[in-house]
Short mmCIF file of C-alpha atoms in Angstrom, two decimals:
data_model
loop_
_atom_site.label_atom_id
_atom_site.label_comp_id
_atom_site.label_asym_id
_atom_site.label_seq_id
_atom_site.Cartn_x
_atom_site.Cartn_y
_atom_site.Cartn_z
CA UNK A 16 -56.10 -11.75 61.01
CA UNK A 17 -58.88 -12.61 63.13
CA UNK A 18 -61.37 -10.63 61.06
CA UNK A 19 -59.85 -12.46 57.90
CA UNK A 20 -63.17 -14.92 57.28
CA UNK A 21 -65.74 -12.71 58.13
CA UNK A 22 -64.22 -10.22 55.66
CA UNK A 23 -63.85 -13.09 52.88
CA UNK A 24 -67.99 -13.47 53.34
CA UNK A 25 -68.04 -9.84 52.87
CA UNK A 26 -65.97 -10.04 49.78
CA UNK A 27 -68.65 -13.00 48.42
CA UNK A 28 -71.91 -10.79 49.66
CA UNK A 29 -70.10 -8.11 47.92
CA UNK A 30 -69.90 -9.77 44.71
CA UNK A 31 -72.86 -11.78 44.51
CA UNK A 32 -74.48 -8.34 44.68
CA UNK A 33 -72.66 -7.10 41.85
CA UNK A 34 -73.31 -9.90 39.91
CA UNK A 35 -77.20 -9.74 40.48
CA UNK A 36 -76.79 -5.42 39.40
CA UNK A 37 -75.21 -6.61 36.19
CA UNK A 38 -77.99 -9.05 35.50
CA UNK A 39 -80.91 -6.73 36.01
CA UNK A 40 -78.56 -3.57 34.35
CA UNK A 41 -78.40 -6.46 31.50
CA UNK A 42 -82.24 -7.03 31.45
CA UNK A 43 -83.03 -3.69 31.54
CA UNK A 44 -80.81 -2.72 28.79
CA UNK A 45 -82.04 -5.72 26.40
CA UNK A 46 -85.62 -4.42 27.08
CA UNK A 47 -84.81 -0.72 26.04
CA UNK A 48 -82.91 -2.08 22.55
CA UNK A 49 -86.02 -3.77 22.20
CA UNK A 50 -88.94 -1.39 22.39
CA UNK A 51 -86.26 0.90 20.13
CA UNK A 52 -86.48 -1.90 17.43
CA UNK A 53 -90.20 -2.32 18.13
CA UNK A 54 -90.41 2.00 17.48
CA UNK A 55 -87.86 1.77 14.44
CA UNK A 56 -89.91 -1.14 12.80
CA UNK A 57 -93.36 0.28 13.42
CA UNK A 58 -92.27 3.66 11.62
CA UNK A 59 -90.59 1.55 8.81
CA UNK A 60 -93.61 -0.40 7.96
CA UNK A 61 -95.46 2.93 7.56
CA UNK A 62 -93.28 4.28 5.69
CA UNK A 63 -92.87 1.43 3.25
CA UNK A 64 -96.22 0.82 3.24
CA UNK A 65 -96.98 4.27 2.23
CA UNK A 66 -94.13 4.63 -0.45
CA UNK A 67 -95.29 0.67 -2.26
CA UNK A 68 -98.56 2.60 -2.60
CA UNK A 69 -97.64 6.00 -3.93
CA UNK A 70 -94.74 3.93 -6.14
CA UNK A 71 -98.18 1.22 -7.48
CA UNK A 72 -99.93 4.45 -8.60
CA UNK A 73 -97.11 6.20 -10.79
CA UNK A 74 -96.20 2.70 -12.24
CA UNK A 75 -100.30 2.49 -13.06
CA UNK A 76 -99.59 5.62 -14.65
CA UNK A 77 -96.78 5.35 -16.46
CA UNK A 78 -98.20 2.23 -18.13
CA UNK A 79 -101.40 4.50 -19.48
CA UNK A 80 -99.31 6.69 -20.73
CA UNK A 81 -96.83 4.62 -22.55
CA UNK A 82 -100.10 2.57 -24.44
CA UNK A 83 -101.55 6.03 -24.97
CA UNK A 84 -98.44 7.72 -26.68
CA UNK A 85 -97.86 4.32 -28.94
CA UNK A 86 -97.94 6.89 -31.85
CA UNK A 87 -96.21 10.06 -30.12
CA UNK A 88 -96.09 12.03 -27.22
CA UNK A 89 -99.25 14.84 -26.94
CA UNK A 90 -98.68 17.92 -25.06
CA UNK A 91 -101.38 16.98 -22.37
CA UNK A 92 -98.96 13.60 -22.04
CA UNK A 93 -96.31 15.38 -21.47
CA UNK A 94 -97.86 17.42 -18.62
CA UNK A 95 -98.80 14.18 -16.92
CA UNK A 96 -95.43 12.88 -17.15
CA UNK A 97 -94.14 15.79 -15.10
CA UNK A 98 -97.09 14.87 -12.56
CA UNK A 99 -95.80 11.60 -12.16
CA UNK A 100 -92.27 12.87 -11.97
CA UNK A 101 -93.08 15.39 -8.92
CA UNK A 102 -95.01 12.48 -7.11
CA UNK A 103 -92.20 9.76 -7.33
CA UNK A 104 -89.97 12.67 -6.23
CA UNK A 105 -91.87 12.54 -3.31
CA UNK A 106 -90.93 8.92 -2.89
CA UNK A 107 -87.74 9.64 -3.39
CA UNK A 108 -88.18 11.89 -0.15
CA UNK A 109 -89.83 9.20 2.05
CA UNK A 110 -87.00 6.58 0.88
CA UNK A 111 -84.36 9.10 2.37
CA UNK A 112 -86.45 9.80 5.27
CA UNK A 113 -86.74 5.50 5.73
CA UNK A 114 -83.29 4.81 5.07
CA UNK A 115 -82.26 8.29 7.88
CA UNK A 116 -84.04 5.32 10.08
CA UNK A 117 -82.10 2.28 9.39
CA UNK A 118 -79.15 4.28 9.21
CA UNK A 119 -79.24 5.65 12.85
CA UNK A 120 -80.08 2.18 14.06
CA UNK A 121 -76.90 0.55 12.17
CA UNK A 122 -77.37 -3.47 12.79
CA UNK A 123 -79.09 -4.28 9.67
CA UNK A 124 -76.25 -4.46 6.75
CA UNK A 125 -78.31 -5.66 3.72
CA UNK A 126 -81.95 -3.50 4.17
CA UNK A 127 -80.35 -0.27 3.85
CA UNK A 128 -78.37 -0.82 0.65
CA UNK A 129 -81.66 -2.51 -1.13
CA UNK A 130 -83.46 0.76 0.05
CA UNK A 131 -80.64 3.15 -1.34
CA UNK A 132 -80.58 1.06 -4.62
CA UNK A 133 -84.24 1.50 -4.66
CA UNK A 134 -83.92 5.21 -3.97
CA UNK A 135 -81.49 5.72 -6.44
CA UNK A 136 -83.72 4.13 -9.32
CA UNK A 137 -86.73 6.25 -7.86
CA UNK A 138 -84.41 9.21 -9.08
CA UNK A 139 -83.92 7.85 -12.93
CA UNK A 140 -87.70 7.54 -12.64
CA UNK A 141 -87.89 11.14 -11.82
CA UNK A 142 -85.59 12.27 -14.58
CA UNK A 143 -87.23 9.77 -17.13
CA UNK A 144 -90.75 11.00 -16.48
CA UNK A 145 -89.64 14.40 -16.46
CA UNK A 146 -88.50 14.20 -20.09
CA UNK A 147 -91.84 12.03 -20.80
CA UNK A 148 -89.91 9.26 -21.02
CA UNK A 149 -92.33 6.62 -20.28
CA UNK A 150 -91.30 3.51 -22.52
CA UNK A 151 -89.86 -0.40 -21.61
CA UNK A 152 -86.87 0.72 -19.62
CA UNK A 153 -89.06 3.10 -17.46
CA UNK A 154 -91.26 0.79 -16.56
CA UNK A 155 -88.88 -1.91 -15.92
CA UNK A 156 -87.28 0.20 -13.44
CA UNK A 157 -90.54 0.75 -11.68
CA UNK A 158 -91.50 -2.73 -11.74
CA UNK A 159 -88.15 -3.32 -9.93
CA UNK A 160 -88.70 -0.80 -7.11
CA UNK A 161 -92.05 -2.21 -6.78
CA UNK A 162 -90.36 -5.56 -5.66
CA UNK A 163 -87.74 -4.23 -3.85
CA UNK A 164 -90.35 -2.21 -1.67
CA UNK A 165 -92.33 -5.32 -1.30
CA UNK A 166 -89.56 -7.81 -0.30
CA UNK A 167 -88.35 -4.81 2.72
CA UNK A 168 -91.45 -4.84 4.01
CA UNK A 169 -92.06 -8.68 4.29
CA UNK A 170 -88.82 -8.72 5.83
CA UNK A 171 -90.09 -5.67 8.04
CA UNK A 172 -92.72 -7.73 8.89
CA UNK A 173 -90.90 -10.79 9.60
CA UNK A 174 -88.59 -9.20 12.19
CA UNK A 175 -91.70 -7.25 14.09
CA UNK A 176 -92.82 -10.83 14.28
CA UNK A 177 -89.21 -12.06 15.88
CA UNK A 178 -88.89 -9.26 18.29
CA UNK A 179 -93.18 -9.86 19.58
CA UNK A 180 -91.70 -13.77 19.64
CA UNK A 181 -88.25 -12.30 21.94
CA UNK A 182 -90.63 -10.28 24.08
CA UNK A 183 -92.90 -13.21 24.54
CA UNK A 184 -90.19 -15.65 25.36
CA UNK A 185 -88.51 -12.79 27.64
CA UNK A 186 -91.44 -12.95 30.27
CA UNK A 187 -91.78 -16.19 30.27
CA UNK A 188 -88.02 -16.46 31.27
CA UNK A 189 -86.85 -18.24 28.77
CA UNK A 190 -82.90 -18.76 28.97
CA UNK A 191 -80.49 -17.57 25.97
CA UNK A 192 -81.67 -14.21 25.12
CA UNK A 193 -79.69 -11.82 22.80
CA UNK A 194 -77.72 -9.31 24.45
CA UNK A 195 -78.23 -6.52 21.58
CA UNK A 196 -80.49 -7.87 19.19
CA UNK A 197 -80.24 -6.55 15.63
CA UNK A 198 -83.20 -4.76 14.22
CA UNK A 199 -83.61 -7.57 11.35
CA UNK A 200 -82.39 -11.17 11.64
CA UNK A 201 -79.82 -12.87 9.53
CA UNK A 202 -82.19 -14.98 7.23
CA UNK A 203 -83.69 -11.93 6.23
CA UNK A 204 -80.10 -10.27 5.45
CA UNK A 205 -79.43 -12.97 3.50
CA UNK A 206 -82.37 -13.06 1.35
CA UNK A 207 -82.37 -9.32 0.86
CA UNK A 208 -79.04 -9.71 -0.79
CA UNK A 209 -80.12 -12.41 -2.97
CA UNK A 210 -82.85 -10.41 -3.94
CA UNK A 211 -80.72 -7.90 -4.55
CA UNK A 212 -78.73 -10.22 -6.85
CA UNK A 213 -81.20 -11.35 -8.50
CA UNK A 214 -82.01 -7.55 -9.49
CA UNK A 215 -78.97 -7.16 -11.31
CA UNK A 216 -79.37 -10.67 -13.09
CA UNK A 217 -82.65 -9.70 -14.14
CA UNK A 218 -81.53 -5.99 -15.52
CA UNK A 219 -78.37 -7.32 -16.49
CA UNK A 220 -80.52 -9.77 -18.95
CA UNK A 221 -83.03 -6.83 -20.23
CA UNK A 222 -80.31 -4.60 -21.07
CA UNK A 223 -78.40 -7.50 -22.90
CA UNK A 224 -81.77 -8.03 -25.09
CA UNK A 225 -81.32 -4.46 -26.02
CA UNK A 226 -77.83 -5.04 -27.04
CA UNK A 227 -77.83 -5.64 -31.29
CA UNK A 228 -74.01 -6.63 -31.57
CA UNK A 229 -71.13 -7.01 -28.84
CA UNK A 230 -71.30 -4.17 -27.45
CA UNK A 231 -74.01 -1.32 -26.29
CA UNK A 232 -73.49 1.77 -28.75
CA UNK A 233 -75.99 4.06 -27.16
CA UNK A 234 -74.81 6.35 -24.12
CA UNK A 235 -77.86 5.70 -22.24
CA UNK A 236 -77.40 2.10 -21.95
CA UNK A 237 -73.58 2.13 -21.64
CA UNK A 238 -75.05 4.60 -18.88
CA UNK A 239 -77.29 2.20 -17.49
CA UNK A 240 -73.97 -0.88 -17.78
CA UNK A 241 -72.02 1.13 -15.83
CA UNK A 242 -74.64 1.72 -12.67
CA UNK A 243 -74.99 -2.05 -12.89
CA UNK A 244 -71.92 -2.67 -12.36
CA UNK A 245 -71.53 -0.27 -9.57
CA UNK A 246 -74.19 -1.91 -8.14
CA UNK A 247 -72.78 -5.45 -8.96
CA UNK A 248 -70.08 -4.22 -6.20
CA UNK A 249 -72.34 -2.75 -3.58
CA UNK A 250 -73.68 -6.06 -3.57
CA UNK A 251 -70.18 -7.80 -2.73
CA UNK A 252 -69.45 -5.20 -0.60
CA UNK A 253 -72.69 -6.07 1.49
CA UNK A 254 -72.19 -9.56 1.71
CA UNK A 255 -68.40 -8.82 2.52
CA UNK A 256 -69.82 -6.69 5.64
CA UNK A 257 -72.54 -8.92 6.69
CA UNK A 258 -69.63 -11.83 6.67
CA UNK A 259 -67.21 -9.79 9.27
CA UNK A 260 -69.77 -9.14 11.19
CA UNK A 261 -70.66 -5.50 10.98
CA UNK A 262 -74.34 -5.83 11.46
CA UNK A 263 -73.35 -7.05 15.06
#
């Protein structure tokens, strides 16, 4: 009983000190999720940088080819069809290899399904080239991946930009930090997945030009409906996600 307010300064010591270890434990952990999204985004940007490039050239040359074979498709064109179809089969491998990254990281919602989407219509290039199919629809896929590669990395660029800003403002002690930031803000979720949208408006509109009646008769396009429409739902699914939360 005597010893009863010296032990309650004890108890306040005690907990001040705690307080201070879960501050700097805080800090410290902020500052490793950061140089982790400043790693991720650094190998992103190469990578996208490198696959808008290689995905530029094969759309170049699927474009030569298709005004060169206005009259049929030579031998010689069909050997440089299967060129282009290995080399965006190499894309294919550096989308998988990009979207491995975003994957692991997890806090972005929107990015990764615009980069699967993307992957997956690198594949129909693949197969189209391969069977030197190199008309409209071909190239109106490629034109699409070309954008969608170009819209992830100016939002790749925008959020290296965000976390140099979060670094900057984090030595200067400025007050209201993020505890785990995500690796791309919510502006830029957004307008991936009205980007994304706007994809399937804009395919959904070519393939209805290609439509003669009421309804598609060829398998390929009913083909092509029915990956729209799966995609139609990715899309709602995404935007479901990114409402709940899940990128946090």
């Amino acid at each position: 009983k005597a010893e009863r307010e010296g032990a309650g300064q004890e108890q306040e010591e005690a907990i001040r000190q705690l307080q201070q270890a879960k501050a700097e434990l805080e800090r410290i952990l902020r500052q490793l999720r950061e140089e982790e999204i400043e790693q991720v985004l650094v190998a992103l940007e190469a990578r996208l940088t490198k696959m808008l490039q290689m995905q530029r050239e094969v759309y170049e040359g699927t474009s030569r080819l298709d005004k060169a074979s206005a009259e049929g498709v030579t031998h010689e064109q069909e050997i440089e069809a299967g060129r282009l179809s290995s080399r965006e089969a190499e894309i294919v491998a550096e989308a998988a290899k990009a979207l491995m990254l975003l994957r692991e990281d997890g806090s972005a919602v929107a990015m990764p399904e615009a980069l699967a989407q993307a992957r997956d219509d690198m594949a129909q290039v693949v197969t189209r080239l391969a069977r030197a199919n190199v008309g409209q629809v071909t190239l109106g896929i490629e034109e699409d991946i070309v954008t969608a590669l170009e819209e992830m990395l100016d939002a790749v660029r925008q959020a290296m930009k965000d976390a140099e800003e979060r670094r900057r403002d984090a030595q200067q002690g400025e007050p209201g930090m993020p505890q785990d930031p995500a690796l791309v803000g919510l502006l830029d979720e957004l307008r991936m997945i009205r980007a994304l949208q706007m994809r399937v408006n804009t395919r959904t509109q070519r393939y209805g030009e290609m439509i003669t009646g009421q309804h598609a008769e060829t398998p390929e396009l009913m083909e092509a409906l029915v990956r729209l429409a799966e995609r139609q739902e990715r899309v709602y699914r995404i935007t479901s996600d990114l409402e709940a939360g899940k990128n946090r």
